PDB file of C-alpha atoms in Angstrom:
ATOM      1  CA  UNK A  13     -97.317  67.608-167.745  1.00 61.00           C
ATOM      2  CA  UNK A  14     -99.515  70.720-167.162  1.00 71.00           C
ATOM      3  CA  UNK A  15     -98.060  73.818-165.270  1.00 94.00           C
ATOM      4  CA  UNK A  16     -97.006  77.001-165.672  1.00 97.00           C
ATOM      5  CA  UNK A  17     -93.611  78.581-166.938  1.00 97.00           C
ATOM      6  CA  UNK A  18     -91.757  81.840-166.437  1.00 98.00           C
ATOM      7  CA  UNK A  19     -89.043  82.978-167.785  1.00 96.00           C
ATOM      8  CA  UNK A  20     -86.402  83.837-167.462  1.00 96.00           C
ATOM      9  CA  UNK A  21     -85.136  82.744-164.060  1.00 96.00           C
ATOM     10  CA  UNK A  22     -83.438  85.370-163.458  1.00 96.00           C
ATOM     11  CA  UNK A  23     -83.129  88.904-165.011  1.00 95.00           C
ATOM     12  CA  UNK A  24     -81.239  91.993-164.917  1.00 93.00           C
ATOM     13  CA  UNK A  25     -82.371  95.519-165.577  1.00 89.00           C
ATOM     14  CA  UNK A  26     -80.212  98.628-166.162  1.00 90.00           C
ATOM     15  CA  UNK A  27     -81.802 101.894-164.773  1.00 86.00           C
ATOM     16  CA  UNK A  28     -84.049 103.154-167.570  1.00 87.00           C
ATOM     17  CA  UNK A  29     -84.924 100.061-169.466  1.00 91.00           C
ATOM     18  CA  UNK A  30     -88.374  98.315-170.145  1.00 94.00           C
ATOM     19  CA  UNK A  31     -88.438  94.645-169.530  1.00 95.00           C
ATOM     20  CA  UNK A  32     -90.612  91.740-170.168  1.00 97.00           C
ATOM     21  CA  UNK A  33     -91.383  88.944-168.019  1.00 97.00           C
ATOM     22  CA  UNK A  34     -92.813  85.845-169.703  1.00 98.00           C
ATOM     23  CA  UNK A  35     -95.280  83.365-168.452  1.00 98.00           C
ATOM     24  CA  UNK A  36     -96.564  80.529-170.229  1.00 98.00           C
ATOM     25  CA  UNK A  37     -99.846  78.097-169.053  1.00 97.00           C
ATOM     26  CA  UNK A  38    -101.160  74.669-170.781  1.00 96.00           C
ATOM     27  CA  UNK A  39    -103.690  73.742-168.188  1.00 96.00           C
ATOM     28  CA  UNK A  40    -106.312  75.790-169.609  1.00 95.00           C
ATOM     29  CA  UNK A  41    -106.807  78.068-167.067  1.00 95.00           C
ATOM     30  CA  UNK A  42    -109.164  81.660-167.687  1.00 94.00           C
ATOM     31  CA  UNK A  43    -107.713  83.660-164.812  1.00 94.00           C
ATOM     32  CA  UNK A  44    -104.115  84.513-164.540  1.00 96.00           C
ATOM     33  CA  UNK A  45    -102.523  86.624-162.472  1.00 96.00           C
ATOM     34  CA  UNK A  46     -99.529  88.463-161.828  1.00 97.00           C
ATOM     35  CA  UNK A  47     -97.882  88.996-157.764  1.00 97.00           C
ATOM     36  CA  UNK A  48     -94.748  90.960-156.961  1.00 97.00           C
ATOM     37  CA  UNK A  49     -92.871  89.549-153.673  1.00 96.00           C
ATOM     38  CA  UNK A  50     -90.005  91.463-152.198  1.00 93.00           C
ATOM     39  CA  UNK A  51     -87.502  89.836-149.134  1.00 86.00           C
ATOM     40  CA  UNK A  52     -89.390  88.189-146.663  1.00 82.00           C
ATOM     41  CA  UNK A  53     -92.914  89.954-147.790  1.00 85.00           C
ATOM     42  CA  UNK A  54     -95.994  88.527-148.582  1.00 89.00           C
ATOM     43  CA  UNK A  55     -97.374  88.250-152.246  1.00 94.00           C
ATOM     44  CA  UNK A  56     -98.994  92.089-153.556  1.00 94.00           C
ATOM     45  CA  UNK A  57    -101.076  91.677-156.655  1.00 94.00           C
ATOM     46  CA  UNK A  58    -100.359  93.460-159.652  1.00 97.00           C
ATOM     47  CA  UNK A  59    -102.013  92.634-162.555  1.00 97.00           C
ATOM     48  CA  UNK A  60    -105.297  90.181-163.511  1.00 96.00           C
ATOM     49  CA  UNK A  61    -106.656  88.951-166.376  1.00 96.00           C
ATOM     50  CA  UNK A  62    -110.196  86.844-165.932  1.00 93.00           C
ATOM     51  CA  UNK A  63    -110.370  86.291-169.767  1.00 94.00           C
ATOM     52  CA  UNK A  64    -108.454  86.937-172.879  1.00 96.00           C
ATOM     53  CA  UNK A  65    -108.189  90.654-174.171  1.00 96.00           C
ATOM     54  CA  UNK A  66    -109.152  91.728-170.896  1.00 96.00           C
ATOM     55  CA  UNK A  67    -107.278  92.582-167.788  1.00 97.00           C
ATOM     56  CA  UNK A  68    -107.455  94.577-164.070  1.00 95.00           C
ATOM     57  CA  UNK A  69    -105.459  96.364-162.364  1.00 96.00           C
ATOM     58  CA  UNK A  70    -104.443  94.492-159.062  1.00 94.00           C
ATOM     59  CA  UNK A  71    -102.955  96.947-155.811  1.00 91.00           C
ATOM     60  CA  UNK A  72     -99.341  97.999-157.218  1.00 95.00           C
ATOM     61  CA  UNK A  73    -100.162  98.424-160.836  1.00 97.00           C
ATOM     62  CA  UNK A  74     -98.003 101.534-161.583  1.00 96.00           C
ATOM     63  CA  UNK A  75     -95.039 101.338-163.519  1.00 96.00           C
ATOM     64  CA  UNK A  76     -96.109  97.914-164.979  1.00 97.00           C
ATOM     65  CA  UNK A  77     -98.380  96.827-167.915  1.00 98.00           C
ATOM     66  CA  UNK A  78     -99.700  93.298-169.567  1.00 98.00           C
ATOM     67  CA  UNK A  79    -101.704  92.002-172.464  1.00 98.00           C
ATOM     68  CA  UNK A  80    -103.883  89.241-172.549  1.00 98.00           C
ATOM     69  CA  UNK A  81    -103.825  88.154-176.590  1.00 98.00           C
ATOM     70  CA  UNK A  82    -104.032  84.701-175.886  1.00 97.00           C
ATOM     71  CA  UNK A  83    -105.584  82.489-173.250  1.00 97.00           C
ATOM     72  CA  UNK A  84    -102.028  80.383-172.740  1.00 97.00           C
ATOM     73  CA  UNK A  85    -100.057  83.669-172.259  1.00 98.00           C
ATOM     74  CA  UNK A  86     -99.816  86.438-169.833  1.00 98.00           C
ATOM     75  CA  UNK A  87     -96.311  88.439-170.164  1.00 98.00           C
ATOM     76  CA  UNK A  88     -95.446  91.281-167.824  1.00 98.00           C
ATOM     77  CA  UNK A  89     -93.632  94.657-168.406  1.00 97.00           C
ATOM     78  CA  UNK A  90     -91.646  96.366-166.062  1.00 96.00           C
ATOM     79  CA  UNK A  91     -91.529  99.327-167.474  1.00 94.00           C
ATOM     80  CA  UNK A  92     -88.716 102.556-166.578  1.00 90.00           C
ATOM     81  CA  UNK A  93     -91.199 103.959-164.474  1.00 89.00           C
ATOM     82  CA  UNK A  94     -91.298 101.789-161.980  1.00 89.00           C
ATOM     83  CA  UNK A  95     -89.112 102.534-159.553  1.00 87.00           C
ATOM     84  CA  UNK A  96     -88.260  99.956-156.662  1.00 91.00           C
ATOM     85  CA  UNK A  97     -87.971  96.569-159.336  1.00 93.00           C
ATOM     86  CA  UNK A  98     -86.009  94.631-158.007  1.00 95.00           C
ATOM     87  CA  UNK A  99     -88.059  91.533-156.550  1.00 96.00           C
ATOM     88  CA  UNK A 100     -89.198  88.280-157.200  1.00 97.00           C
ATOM     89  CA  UNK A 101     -92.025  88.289-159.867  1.00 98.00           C
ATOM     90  CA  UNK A 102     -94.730  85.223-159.447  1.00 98.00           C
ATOM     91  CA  UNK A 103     -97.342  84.102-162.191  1.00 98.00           C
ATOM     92  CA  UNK A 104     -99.876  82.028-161.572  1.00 97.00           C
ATOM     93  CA  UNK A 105    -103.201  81.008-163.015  1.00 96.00           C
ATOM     94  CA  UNK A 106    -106.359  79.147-162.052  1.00 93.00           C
ATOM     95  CA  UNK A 107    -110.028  78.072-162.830  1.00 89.00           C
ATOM     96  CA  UNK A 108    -112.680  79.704-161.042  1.00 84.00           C
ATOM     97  CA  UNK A 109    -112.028  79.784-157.227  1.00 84.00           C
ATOM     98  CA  UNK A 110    -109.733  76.684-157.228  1.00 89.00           C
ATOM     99  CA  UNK A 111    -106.789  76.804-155.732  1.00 93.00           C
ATOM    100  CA  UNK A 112    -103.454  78.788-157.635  1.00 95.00           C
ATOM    101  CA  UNK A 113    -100.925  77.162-159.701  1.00 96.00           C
ATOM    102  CA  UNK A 114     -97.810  79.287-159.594  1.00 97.00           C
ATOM    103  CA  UNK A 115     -94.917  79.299-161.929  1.00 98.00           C
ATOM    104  CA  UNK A 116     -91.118  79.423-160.044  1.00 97.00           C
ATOM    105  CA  UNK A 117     -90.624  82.859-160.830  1.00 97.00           C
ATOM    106  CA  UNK A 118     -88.704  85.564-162.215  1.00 98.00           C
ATOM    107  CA  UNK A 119     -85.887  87.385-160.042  1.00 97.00           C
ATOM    108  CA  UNK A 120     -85.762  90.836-161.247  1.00 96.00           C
ATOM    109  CA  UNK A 121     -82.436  92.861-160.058  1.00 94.00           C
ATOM    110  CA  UNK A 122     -81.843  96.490-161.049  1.00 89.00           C
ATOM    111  CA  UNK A 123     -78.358  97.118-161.933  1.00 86.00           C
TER     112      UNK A 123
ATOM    113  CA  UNK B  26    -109.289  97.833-147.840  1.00 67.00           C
ATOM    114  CA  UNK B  27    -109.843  94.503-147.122  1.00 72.00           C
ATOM    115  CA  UNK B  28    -106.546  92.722-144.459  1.00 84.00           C
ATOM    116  CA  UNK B  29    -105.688  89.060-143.933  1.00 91.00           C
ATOM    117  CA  UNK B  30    -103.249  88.651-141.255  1.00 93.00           C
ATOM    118  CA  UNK B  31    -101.488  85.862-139.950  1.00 96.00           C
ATOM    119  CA  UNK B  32     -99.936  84.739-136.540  1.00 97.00           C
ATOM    120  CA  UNK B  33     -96.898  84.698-135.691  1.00 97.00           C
ATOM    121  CA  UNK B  34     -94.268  86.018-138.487  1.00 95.00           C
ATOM    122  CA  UNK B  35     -91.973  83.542-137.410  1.00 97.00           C
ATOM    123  CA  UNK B  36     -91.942  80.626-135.453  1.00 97.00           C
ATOM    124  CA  UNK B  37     -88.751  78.343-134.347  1.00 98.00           C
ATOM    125  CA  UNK B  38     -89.058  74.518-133.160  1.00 98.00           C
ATOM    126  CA  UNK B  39     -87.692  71.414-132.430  1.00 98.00           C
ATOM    127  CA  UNK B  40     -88.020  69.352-134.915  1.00 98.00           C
ATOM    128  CA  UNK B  41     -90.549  66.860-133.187  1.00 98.00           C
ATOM    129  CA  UNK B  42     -92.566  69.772-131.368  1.00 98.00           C
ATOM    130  CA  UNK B  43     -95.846  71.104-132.775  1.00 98.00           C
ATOM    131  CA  UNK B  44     -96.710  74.176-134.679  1.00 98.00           C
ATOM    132  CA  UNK B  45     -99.841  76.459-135.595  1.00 98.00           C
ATOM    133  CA  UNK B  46    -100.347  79.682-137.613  1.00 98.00           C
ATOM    134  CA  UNK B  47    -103.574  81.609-137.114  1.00 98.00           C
ATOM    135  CA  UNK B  48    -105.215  83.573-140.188  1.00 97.00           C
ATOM    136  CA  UNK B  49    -107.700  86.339-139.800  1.00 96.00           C
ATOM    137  CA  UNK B  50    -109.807  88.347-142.095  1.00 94.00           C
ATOM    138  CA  UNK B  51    -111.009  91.619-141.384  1.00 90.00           C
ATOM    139  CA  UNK B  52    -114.466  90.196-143.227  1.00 89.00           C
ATOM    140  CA  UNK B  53    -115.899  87.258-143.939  1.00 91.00           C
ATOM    141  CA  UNK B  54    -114.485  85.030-146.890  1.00 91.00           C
ATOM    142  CA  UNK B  55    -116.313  82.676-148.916  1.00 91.00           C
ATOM    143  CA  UNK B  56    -113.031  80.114-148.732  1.00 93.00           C
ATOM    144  CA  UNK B  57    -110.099  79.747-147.114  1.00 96.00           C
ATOM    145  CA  UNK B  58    -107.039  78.456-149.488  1.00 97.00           C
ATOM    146  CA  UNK B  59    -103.464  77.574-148.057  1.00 98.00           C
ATOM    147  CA  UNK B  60    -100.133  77.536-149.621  1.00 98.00           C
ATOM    148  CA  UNK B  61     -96.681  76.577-148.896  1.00 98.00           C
ATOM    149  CA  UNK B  62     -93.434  78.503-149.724  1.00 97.00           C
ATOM    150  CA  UNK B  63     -89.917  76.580-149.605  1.00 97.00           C
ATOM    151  CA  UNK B  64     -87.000  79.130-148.969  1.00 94.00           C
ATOM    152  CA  UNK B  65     -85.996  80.144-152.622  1.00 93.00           C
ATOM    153  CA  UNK B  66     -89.564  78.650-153.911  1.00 96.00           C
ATOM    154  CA  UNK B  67     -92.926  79.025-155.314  1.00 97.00           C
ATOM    155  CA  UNK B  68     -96.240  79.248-153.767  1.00 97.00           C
ATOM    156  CA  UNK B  69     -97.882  75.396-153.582  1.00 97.00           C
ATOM    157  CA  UNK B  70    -101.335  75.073-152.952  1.00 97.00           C
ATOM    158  CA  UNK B  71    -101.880  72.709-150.123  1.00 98.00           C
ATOM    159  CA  UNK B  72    -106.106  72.768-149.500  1.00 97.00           C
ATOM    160  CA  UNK B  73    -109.212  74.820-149.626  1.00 97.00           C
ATOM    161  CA  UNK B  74    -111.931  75.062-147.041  1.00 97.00           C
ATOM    162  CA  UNK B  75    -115.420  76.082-147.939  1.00 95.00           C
ATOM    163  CA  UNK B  76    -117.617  75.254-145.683  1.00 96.00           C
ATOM    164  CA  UNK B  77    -118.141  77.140-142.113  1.00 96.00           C
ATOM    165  CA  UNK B  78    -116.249  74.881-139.011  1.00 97.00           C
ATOM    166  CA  UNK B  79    -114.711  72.672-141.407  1.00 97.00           C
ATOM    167  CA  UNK B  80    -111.474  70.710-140.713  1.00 98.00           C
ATOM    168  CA  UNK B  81    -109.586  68.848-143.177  1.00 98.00           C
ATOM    169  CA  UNK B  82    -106.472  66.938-142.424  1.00 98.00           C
ATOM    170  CA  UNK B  83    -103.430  65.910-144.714  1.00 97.00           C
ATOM    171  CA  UNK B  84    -101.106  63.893-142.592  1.00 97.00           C
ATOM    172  CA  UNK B  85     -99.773  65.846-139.809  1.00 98.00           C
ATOM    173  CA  UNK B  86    -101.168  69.175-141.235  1.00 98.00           C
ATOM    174  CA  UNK B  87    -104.962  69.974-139.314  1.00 98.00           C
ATOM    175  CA  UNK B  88    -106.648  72.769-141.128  1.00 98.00           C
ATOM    176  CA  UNK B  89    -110.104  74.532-139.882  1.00 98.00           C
ATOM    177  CA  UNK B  90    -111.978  77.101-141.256  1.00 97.00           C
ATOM    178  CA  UNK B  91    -113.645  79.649-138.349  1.00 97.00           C
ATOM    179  CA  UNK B  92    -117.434  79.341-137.923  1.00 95.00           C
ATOM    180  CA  UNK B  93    -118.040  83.227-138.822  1.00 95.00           C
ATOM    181  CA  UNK B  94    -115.505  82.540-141.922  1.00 94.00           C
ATOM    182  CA  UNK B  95    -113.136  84.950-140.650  1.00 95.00           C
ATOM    183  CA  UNK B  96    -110.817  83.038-139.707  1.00 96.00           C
ATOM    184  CA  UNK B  97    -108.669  79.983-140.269  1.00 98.00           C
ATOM    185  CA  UNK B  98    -105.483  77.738-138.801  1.00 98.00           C
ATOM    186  CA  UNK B  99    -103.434  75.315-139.605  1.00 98.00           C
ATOM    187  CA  UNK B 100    -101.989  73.103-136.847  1.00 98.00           C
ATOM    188  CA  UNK B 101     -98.898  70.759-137.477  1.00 98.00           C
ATOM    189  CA  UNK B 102     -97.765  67.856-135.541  1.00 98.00           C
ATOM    190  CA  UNK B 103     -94.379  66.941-134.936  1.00 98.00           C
ATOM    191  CA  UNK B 104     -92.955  69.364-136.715  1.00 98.00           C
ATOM    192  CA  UNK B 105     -90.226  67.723-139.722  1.00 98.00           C
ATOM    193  CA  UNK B 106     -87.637  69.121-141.450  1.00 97.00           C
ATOM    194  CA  UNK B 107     -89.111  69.440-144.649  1.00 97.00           C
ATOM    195  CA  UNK B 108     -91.702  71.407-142.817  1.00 98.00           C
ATOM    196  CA  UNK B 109     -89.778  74.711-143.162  1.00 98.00           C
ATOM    197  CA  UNK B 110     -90.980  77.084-145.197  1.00 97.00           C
ATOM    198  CA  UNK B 111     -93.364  80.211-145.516  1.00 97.00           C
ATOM    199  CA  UNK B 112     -97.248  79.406-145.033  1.00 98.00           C
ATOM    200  CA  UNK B 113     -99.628  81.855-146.605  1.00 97.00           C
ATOM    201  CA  UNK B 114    -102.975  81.949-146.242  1.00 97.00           C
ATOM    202  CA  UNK B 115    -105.971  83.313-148.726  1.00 95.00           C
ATOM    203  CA  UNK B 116    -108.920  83.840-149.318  1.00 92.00           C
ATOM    204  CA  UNK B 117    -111.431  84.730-151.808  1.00 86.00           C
ATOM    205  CA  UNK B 118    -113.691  88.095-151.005  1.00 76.00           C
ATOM    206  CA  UNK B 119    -116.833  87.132-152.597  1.00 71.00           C
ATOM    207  CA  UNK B 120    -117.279  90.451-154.316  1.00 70.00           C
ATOM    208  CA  UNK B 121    -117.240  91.218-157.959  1.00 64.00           C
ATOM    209  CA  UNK B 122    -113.572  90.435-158.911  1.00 66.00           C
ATOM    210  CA  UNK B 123    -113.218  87.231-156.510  1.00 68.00           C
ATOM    211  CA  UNK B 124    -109.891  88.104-155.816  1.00 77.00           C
ATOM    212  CA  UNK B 125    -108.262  86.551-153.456  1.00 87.00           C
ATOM    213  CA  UNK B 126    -106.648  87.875-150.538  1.00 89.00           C
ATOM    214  CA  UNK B 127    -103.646  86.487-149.093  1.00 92.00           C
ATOM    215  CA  UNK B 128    -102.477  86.900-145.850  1.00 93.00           C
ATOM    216  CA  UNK B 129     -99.147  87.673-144.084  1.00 92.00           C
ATOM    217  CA  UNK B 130     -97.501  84.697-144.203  1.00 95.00           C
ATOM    218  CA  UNK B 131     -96.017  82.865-141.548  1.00 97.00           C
ATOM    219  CA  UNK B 132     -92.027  81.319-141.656  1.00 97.00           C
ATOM    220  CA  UNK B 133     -90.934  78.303-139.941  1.00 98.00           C
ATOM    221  CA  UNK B 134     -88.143  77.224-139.062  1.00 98.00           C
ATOM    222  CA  UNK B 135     -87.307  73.824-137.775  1.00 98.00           C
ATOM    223  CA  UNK B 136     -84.356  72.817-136.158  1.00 96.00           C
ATOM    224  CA  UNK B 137     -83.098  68.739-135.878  1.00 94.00           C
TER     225      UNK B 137
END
């Protein structure tokens, strides 16, 4: 079946560490995308990516990065900078303005 | 920049009463997407509007899109257990990027 995956499920981060979030499509989507949601928030976009090799900033960019080298992948880094990590960390992709297909998420904790 | 907001945050029922969530743009989309959130879950797409004054049903779940396009609500009868969750709005801005906007959110609970 087609869909998205992210992993891991859950992750945990000591104070001062880069880490990478992975997400993985095989519906042949262009667009994939990148949301941060924290307790009882809505989504906040982070990163974008319309086509491979190239990729936006979305409205909470700082202290994270991605790479676009293949269409099927879009991984994440959390990098030290960021400060506040802990949340839950939602992929998703899509074809043109169709509706989203999310993955189930990362759950990034700071320890 | 631009704001979708929904109405209420939260809403409790009966299970068996109805329920709506209002969405509002502060300018005019070119769709209207919705999505459902279980507690502890993804996103789901439920439906996309395009067109201005359109309604689209899925069971108990009315949807309309505003005439100006600023707008949006989904209406649920008889509210069911499985009904609980977090329903987001969104919609796409038109511009350059297409992004699309999603609102607030609104959580419902539903009690038997």
């Amino acid at each position: 079946d087609g869909g998205i995956t992210q992993s891991p499920k859950y992750l945990f981060r000591k104070e001062g560490q880069n880490v990478t979030l992975s997400c993985e499509q095989n519906l042949n989507h262009d667009a994939m995308y990148w949301y941060r949601q924290d307790p009882g928030q809505g989504l906040r976009l982070i990163y974008y990516s319309q086509i491979v090799n190239d990729f936006q900033k979305g409205d909470i960019a700082e202290g994270y990065s991605v790479s676009r080298e293949k269409k099927e992948s879009f991984p994440l880094t959390v990098t030290s900078a960021q400060k506040n990590p802990t949340a839950f960390y939602l992929c998703a992709s899509t074809f043109g303005t169709y509706g989203y297909t999310f993955g189930s998420g990362t759950r990034l904790t700071v320890v | 920049g631009q704001q979708v907001m929904q109405i209420p945050q939260y809403q409790h029922v009966q299970e068996g009463e109805d329920f709506t969530t209002y969405c509002n743009s502060s300018t005019t989309l070119s769709n209207i997407q919705w999505y459902k959130q279980r507690p502890g879950g993804h996103p789901v797409f439920l439906i996309q509007l395009v067109k201005s004054g359109e309604v689209k049903k899925q069971k108990r779940l009315t949807f309309q899109f505003g005439e100006a396009k600023k707008n949006s609500s989904l209406h649920i009868t008889a509210t069911q257990t499985t009904d609980v969750g977090t329903y987001f709005c969104a919609g796409h801005d038109g511009g350059a990027t297409n992004k699309l906007i999603f609102g607030t959110g609104t959580l419902l609970a539903v009690q038997p």
